XYZ file of C-alpha atoms in Angstrom:
523
model
C 303.398 55.710 -10.030
C 301.010 58.065 -8.313
C 303.815 60.488 -7.389
C 302.216 63.916 -7.242
C 303.789 67.148 -6.075
C 303.084 68.440 -2.584
C 300.619 71.286 -2.395
C 300.180 74.344 -0.226
C 297.275 74.151 2.178
C 294.800 76.994 2.184
C 294.088 78.415 5.603
C 290.595 77.667 6.943
C 288.185 80.434 7.747
C 289.205 82.267 10.917
C 287.013 82.302 14.033
C 286.763 86.082 13.778
C 285.393 85.859 10.218
C 282.912 83.173 11.216
C 281.391 85.579 13.722
C 280.248 87.776 10.839
C 277.975 85.049 9.517
C 274.317 84.640 10.350
C 273.678 81.925 12.918
C 272.240 79.528 10.333
C 275.016 80.104 7.819
C 277.596 79.733 10.592
C 276.048 76.449 11.700
C 276.115 75.076 8.149
C 279.702 76.252 7.677
C 280.804 74.427 10.808
C 279.158 71.187 9.681
C 281.083 71.422 6.386
C 284.446 71.734 8.114
C 285.164 68.050 7.600
C 284.815 68.397 3.861
C 287.181 71.371 3.806
C 289.771 69.263 5.628
C 289.264 66.452 3.102
C 289.693 68.893 0.204
C 292.864 70.274 1.761
C 294.141 66.727 2.109
C 293.709 65.762 -1.552
C 295.260 69.065 -2.569
C 298.307 68.101 -0.461
C 298.321 64.383 -1.244
C 296.633 63.813 -4.625
C 298.634 60.653 -5.375
C 297.588 58.934 -2.177
C 293.955 59.963 -2.485
C 293.667 58.802 -6.094
C 295.318 55.519 -5.134
C 292.697 55.088 -2.419
C 289.933 55.718 -4.954
C 291.487 53.174 -7.312
C 291.683 50.530 -4.578
C 288.104 51.172 -3.420
C 286.750 50.845 -6.946
C 288.828 47.752 -7.666
C 287.471 45.921 -4.598
C 283.979 46.306 -5.986
C 284.950 45.567 -9.582
C 286.376 42.121 -8.786
C 283.022 41.088 -7.284
C 281.164 41.711 -10.559
C 280.692 39.537 -13.660
C 282.304 42.330 -15.664
C 285.427 42.301 -13.486
C 285.637 38.516 -13.517
C 285.413 38.456 -17.309
C 288.227 41.000 -17.509
C 290.402 38.910 -15.203
C 291.185 41.677 -12.708
C 292.024 40.972 -9.069
C 292.246 43.152 -5.974
C 296.029 43.082 -6.215
C 296.332 44.162 -9.825
C 297.913 47.557 -10.314
C 297.032 50.308 -12.707
C 299.033 48.771 -15.563
C 297.185 45.455 -15.425
C 293.871 47.282 -14.997
C 294.517 49.339 -18.151
C 295.560 46.245 -20.101
C 292.490 44.262 -19.041
C 289.834 46.917 -19.672
C 289.743 48.864 -22.940
C 288.719 52.512 -23.071
C 285.026 52.662 -23.952
C 282.533 55.189 -25.254
C 278.814 54.769 -24.662
C 278.050 52.580 -27.667
C 280.591 50.059 -26.352
C 279.150 50.298 -22.834
C 275.556 49.947 -23.994
C 275.500 46.095 -24.175
C 276.368 45.886 -20.468
C 273.774 48.521 -19.555
C 271.192 46.646 -21.621
C 271.970 43.477 -19.658
C 271.373 45.301 -16.366
C 268.156 46.792 -17.698
C 267.171 43.284 -18.770
C 267.352 42.131 -15.177
C 270.741 40.385 -15.011
C 271.717 42.124 -11.785
C 274.964 43.685 -10.663
C 276.925 43.429 -13.901
C 279.073 46.567 -13.616
C 278.926 47.316 -9.865
C 278.533 45.035 -6.879
C 275.299 46.686 -5.804
C 272.060 47.389 -7.667
C 271.749 50.157 -10.230
C 269.126 52.315 -8.550
C 268.507 54.857 -11.325
C 269.429 55.644 -14.922
C 270.331 59.191 -15.913
C 268.861 59.547 -19.384
C 270.936 61.797 -21.564
C 271.536 62.432 -25.235
C 273.883 65.425 -25.015
C 274.831 67.384 -28.119
C 276.660 64.720 -30.092
C 274.117 61.912 -30.353
C 270.412 61.635 -30.944
C 269.978 58.217 -29.319
C 269.369 58.278 -25.595
C 272.105 57.196 -23.231
C 271.219 55.433 -19.998
C 273.959 56.234 -17.502
C 273.792 53.895 -14.474
C 273.521 55.606 -11.081
C 274.097 53.637 -7.878
C 273.470 54.630 -4.271
C 277.241 54.941 -3.846
C 277.707 57.307 -6.794
C 274.763 59.439 -5.725
C 276.020 59.784 -2.150
C 279.784 59.913 -2.583
C 279.898 61.834 -5.860
C 276.884 63.955 -6.786
C 275.747 64.936 -3.294
C 279.286 65.272 -1.994
C 279.957 67.674 -4.844
C 276.960 69.803 -3.879
C 278.214 70.002 -0.277
C 281.694 70.956 -1.411
C 280.406 73.789 -3.596
C 278.865 75.352 -0.530
C 281.857 74.575 1.697
C 284.250 76.304 -0.692
C 281.904 79.234 -1.232
C 281.567 79.853 2.497
C 285.308 79.617 2.987
C 285.823 82.277 0.322
C 282.896 84.418 1.555
C 282.850 84.297 5.359
C 280.365 87.192 5.557
C 277.820 85.352 3.433
C 274.214 85.189 4.555
C 273.232 82.703 1.879
C 271.183 80.464 4.182
C 268.962 83.363 5.182
C 267.160 82.670 1.887
C 266.635 79.914 -0.662
C 268.512 78.461 -3.609
C 266.437 78.408 -6.785
C 267.317 75.452 -8.990
C 266.251 75.221 -12.614
C 266.611 71.540 -13.408
C 265.661 69.366 -16.310
C 262.250 68.645 -17.736
C 261.979 64.883 -17.385
C 260.125 63.338 -14.493
C 261.403 59.987 -13.317
C 259.831 57.188 -15.302
C 260.162 53.433 -14.965
C 262.656 51.676 -17.208
C 262.334 47.945 -16.552
C 261.461 48.736 -12.960
C 264.338 51.202 -12.452
C 263.524 54.941 -12.203
C 264.861 56.808 -15.232
C 265.120 60.535 -15.957
C 267.643 63.296 -16.386
C 270.177 63.779 -13.609
C 268.413 66.768 -12.079
C 265.210 64.743 -11.704
C 267.133 62.005 -9.887
C 268.820 64.517 -7.587
C 265.589 66.387 -6.816
C 263.649 63.189 -6.187
C 266.237 61.920 -3.711
C 267.247 65.116 -1.917
C 267.089 64.602 1.875
C 264.388 66.615 3.616
C 266.907 68.737 5.517
C 268.612 69.750 2.264
C 265.243 70.594 0.686
C 264.456 73.109 3.404
C 266.173 76.021 1.690
C 265.641 74.989 -1.940
C 262.943 76.136 -4.310
C 260.844 75.408 -6.309
C 259.370 72.267 -4.707
C 259.530 68.986 -6.652
C 255.948 69.432 -7.864
C 257.160 72.462 -9.857
C 260.796 71.527 -10.451
C 259.810 68.319 -12.237
C 257.161 69.765 -14.555
C 258.046 68.106 -17.881
C 257.292 71.081 -20.168
C 260.011 73.710 -19.831
C 257.848 76.732 -20.596
C 255.124 75.612 -18.194
C 257.756 75.113 -15.525
C 259.156 78.609 -16.053
C 255.687 80.095 -15.655
C 255.102 78.102 -12.482
C 258.441 79.262 -11.071
C 257.499 82.874 -11.779
C 254.277 82.480 -9.824
C 255.877 80.514 -7.001
C 259.302 82.098 -6.541
C 259.114 85.744 -7.594
C 258.110 86.801 -4.066
C 260.393 84.429 -2.183
C 263.695 85.453 -0.619
C 266.125 84.001 -3.147
C 269.832 84.217 -2.307
C 271.320 81.922 -4.954
C 270.670 80.283 -8.315
C 271.903 76.979 -9.706
C 271.786 75.620 -13.230
C 272.819 76.053 -16.851
C 273.457 79.721 -17.827
C 271.480 79.656 -21.067
C 268.276 78.286 -19.516
C 268.597 80.442 -16.403
C 268.860 83.445 -18.699
C 265.506 82.506 -20.232
C 264.039 82.196 -16.735
C 265.443 85.497 -15.451
C 264.167 87.427 -18.458
C 260.724 85.902 -17.913
C 260.895 86.854 -14.205
C 261.474 90.475 -15.229
C 258.515 90.360 -17.619
C 256.337 88.790 -14.939
C 257.266 91.255 -12.194
C 257.691 94.374 -14.335
C 261.052 95.068 -12.687
C 264.121 96.471 -14.448
C 266.665 93.995 -13.079
C 266.871 90.913 -10.894
C 268.323 92.829 -7.945
C 264.962 94.591 -7.666
C 263.187 91.230 -7.536
C 265.644 89.429 -5.269
C 267.790 92.054 -3.488
C 269.559 89.407 -1.369
C 270.849 87.419 -4.364
C 274.568 86.675 -3.920
C 275.549 83.525 -5.871
C 274.998 81.801 -9.196
C 276.344 78.230 -9.289
C 276.583 77.501 -12.994
C 277.760 74.721 -15.271
C 276.899 72.753 -18.373
C 278.132 75.344 -20.871
C 280.825 77.993 -20.884
C 279.865 81.110 -18.960
C 282.009 83.314 -21.206
C 279.252 84.405 -23.658
C 276.802 85.075 -20.820
C 278.983 86.867 -18.269
C 278.215 90.446 -19.275
C 274.514 89.708 -19.758
C 274.250 88.343 -16.210
C 276.140 91.307 -14.793
C 273.638 93.621 -16.429
C 270.667 91.564 -15.244
C 272.026 91.360 -11.683
C 273.802 94.717 -11.095
C 274.990 93.939 -7.580
C 278.500 94.327 -6.204
C 277.717 91.442 -3.837
C 276.988 88.961 -6.631
C 279.337 85.985 -7.030
C 279.672 83.384 -9.774
C 280.964 79.857 -9.234
C 281.467 77.301 -11.990
C 280.967 73.581 -11.466
C 281.497 70.580 -13.712
C 278.681 68.160 -12.937
C 277.512 65.684 -15.577
C 275.286 62.620 -15.584
C 278.400 60.497 -15.283
C 279.753 62.284 -12.222
C 280.629 65.487 -10.390
C 284.178 66.378 -11.385
C 285.357 69.857 -10.495
C 284.546 73.115 -8.709
C 285.844 76.659 -9.073
C 287.471 77.062 -5.675
C 289.121 80.462 -6.244
C 286.978 83.350 -7.527
C 290.095 84.992 -8.988
C 290.855 81.910 -11.101
C 288.338 80.687 -13.657
C 289.883 77.199 -13.703
C 288.245 74.509 -11.569
C 289.734 72.300 -8.883
C 289.580 68.623 -9.864
C 287.836 66.789 -7.021
C 289.812 63.664 -6.230
C 287.852 61.818 -3.518
C 284.460 61.243 -5.163
C 284.999 57.523 -5.885
C 286.269 58.434 -9.337
C 289.600 57.314 -10.768
C 290.810 59.609 -13.560
C 292.752 58.997 -16.737
C 293.472 61.378 -19.590
C 294.092 60.763 -23.287
C 295.653 63.510 -25.435
C 293.141 64.629 -28.050
C 295.897 64.256 -30.642
C 295.979 60.530 -29.771
C 292.248 59.759 -29.706
C 292.844 56.856 -32.080
C 295.513 55.424 -29.752
C 293.760 54.856 -26.397
C 296.771 53.025 -24.956
C 298.399 56.456 -24.624
C 295.983 57.373 -21.823
C 297.748 58.341 -18.580
C 296.628 58.565 -14.948
C 296.572 61.937 -13.242
C 300.276 62.125 -12.454
C 301.076 61.810 -16.157
C 299.280 64.956 -17.333
C 300.932 68.158 -18.498
C 299.677 71.715 -18.529
C 298.472 73.164 -21.813
C 297.548 69.843 -23.481
C 294.003 69.052 -24.607
C 292.898 65.775 -23.050
C 289.851 63.569 -23.385
C 288.765 62.610 -19.882
C 288.386 58.931 -18.977
C 286.719 57.884 -15.729
C 286.120 54.798 -13.621
C 283.379 55.329 -11.043
C 281.222 53.763 -8.342
C 278.357 54.053 -10.817
C 279.910 51.137 -12.708
C 281.623 53.090 -15.478
C 284.996 51.521 -16.235
C 287.547 53.446 -18.309
C 284.655 55.373 -19.801
C 285.463 58.232 -22.177
C 282.915 60.807 -21.151
C 283.225 62.859 -24.350
C 284.508 66.108 -22.791
C 287.949 67.553 -23.370
C 289.856 69.433 -20.687
C 293.135 71.266 -20.270
C 295.138 71.501 -17.061
C 296.067 75.023 -16.050
C 297.819 73.825 -12.897
C 299.199 70.553 -11.564
C 299.795 71.900 -8.064
C 296.903 71.693 -7.312
C 295.236 69.970 -10.239
C 292.979 72.477 -11.966
C 291.197 72.190 -15.292
C 289.248 74.119 -17.863
C 286.710 72.445 -20.127
C 287.871 72.983 -23.697
C 285.183 71.172 -25.670
C 283.905 67.789 -26.738
C 285.728 64.925 -28.426
C 283.117 65.080 -31.193
C 282.428 68.811 -31.122
C 285.300 70.563 -32.832
C 286.232 71.612 -36.365
C 289.303 70.220 -38.062
C 288.142 70.289 -41.675
C 291.308 72.072 -42.800
C 293.832 71.121 -40.117
C 292.880 74.095 -37.930
C 291.866 72.026 -34.837
C 289.391 74.621 -33.581
C 288.130 73.710 -30.084
C 285.128 75.087 -28.209
C 287.382 76.914 -25.747
C 288.995 78.848 -28.625
C 285.590 79.792 -30.000
C 284.166 80.896 -26.622
C 287.128 83.089 -25.783
C 287.379 84.595 -29.268
C 283.724 85.540 -29.586
C 283.890 87.027 -26.087
C 286.837 89.219 -27.109
C 285.076 90.290 -30.304
C 281.930 91.215 -28.385
C 283.865 93.307 -25.852
C 285.827 95.064 -28.584
C 282.648 96.070 -30.445
C 280.299 96.643 -27.480
C 278.109 93.737 -28.575
C 276.257 91.069 -26.593
C 276.080 87.553 -28.007
C 273.088 85.459 -26.966
C 273.862 82.198 -28.771
C 275.910 80.906 -31.693
C 277.011 77.822 -33.585
C 279.806 77.273 -36.090
C 280.267 74.905 -39.023
C 282.801 74.577 -41.835
C 282.210 75.859 -45.347
C 283.985 73.171 -47.326
C 286.399 73.811 -50.159
C 285.282 73.588 -53.742
C 287.340 73.394 -56.908
C 287.934 77.133 -57.101
C 287.491 78.270 -53.472
C 289.169 77.941 -50.094
C 287.415 76.831 -46.933
C 285.919 79.010 -44.193
C 283.995 78.885 -40.933
C 280.383 80.016 -40.930
C 279.230 81.551 -37.634
C 275.489 81.735 -37.065
C 275.090 84.276 -34.279
C 272.059 85.498 -32.376
C 272.867 88.854 -30.775
C 271.245 90.412 -27.761
C 272.930 93.651 -28.870
C 274.405 93.746 -32.368
C 277.764 95.430 -33.011
C 277.558 98.769 -34.774
C 280.207 97.553 -37.208
C 279.748 93.895 -38.177
C 282.908 93.908 -40.286
C 284.908 95.004 -37.238
C 283.280 92.233 -35.172
C 284.336 89.657 -37.789
C 287.874 91.063 -37.899
C 288.166 91.013 -34.094
C 286.865 87.443 -34.015
C 289.356 86.354 -36.652
C 292.230 88.114 -34.893
C 291.389 86.535 -31.551
C 291.208 83.057 -33.081
C 294.603 83.570 -34.680
C 296.115 84.605 -31.358
C 294.540 81.696 -29.498
C 295.165 78.893 -31.998
C 298.436 78.575 -33.905
C 297.020 75.908 -36.260
C 294.140 78.214 -37.201
C 296.608 81.064 -37.664
C 298.755 78.975 -40.019
C 295.752 78.073 -42.178
C 294.612 81.715 -42.248
C 298.040 83.137 -43.078
C 297.773 84.553 -46.595
C 294.397 82.795 -46.886
C 296.445 79.624 -47.393
C 293.570 77.275 -46.616
C 290.976 79.337 -44.776
C 289.194 82.532 -45.640
C 288.095 84.867 -42.833
C 285.032 83.849 -40.785
C 281.612 84.415 -42.306
C 279.183 85.959 -39.819
C 275.450 85.469 -40.289
C 272.993 86.963 -37.813
C 269.857 85.092 -36.819
C 266.593 86.664 -35.575
C 266.077 86.769 -31.788
C 264.692 83.537 -30.394
C 265.856 81.353 -33.287
C 268.015 79.052 -31.179
C 265.299 78.715 -28.545
C 262.739 77.701 -31.176
C 265.214 75.281 -32.745
C 265.960 73.582 -29.422
C 262.218 73.415 -28.693
C 261.605 71.758 -32.067
C 264.157 69.086 -31.110
C 262.589 68.508 -27.670
C 265.726 69.817 -25.957
C 264.562 72.694 -23.787
C 266.019 73.072 -20.310
C 268.077 70.782 -18.141
C 271.505 69.814 -19.396
C 270.616 70.279 -23.052
C 273.203 72.397 -24.810
C 273.358 74.292 -28.064
C 276.202 72.701 -30.068
C 278.888 75.333 -30.517
C 281.068 73.579 -33.092
C 280.252 70.821 -35.548
C 282.444 69.137 -38.177
C 279.356 68.830 -40.405
C 276.807 71.357 -41.641
C 273.750 69.522 -40.294
C 272.948 71.998 -37.495
C 273.569 75.046 -39.689
C 271.313 73.760 -42.444
C 268.566 72.929 -39.933
C 268.721 76.472 -38.551
C 268.634 77.922 -42.062
C 265.532 75.882 -42.831
C 263.841 77.070 -39.648
C 264.525 80.717 -40.534
C 263.223 80.201 -44.075
C 260.020 78.620 -42.786
C 259.344 81.191 -40.064
């Protein structure tokens, strides 16, 4: 167990390259050297590092009522751990969280739950209260933020990023009290607890960043930040796109490079960047602009794009997280979950985590695919409850994102937002997929766009191709265009503007599609 392959160490930044940095950026880079060495170590020795994480977590687990009830001990290995603790989704975790919120103390972790990250995501309307401890905040979320910058500076030794500020567009919930424990979205927790030295080069200040109403916050950011020296952005692509377009309206400029000429980095996550890539390149027409994907959720900080030439992300192995993976094909058989050394490239997995936040064998709801096991790199492929398999086609979000990107490039179109739902079979008809698309620039030939989309899906997904062959089960995709701003208005009507709220890309039901249709009819 825990036998991983040996990995090749990346060379650290040379002294000569460091001399090209500004003094401040050089100083920060030097302070992050320890993290680069730690990253190099878990790339070389992933088995040992994950074993250390397992042992650290287990020592705390056995000191909790939850661990005692499960019968685990400090000496139990992974096999006994997996036998004692079933894989859980949130509804099965909720009773334990409710006990903590009711004042029972350290049920899931051997230290107090200091915050709750309130999240509903795209697959559930009921709020989730994800426990956050001091350990998970320090050793996971904040460590991840440091590592993003450490890896960026290693890849860009001439960067002058600390000569300006990072503009962060976070969520719209201020911290509120939930049974005496501060509760809000993750960004509110991070902003409220950022050390003063880390706040020095971040904007806007908490008084603006935590404005509850998204549109009011955007206006305040325009007033506050449009004249600042901004060198980087951080946040969800879709909401940052709203902000950047408003910045251009506010300043009267043609592109963001005219507003912030020193901009060099966008740290993005939350949704696939594929549909937004060309739009951002047009908005920020700078050869010095870089894009870096991160995978940071309420439950933990998981991966970082460490190589700009590779759009997969490095799985971060020393954040007090122990990983397991369950093939999506075996979602109904959780005993088939495997630790990291059991994964294979090219397989869709549901990710299962145990963390210092007190999540034990928790199925986060995201699906990933490994593109490399030396080192371990992943791509997010979708959600365990956000896919379409109405006809045996097993369409995942990753397929949809890549296919619509190819169709847009082939037809010189720009897609702003979209969602997809099945059109179910009737007695005399086959099934189909209905794509509701909001274009920033419509294709000149919509039929060609649909054909390119269909062709790309067939190349990317053999199950889809089989169902489309000869229209056996599926007709070609049905494309329906929506007026500009429809998705924004729909998300606003659901109280889901900003933060980590995401437009659901795929749904096995027609609920979202019908709600959008009703909105268009009533507008």
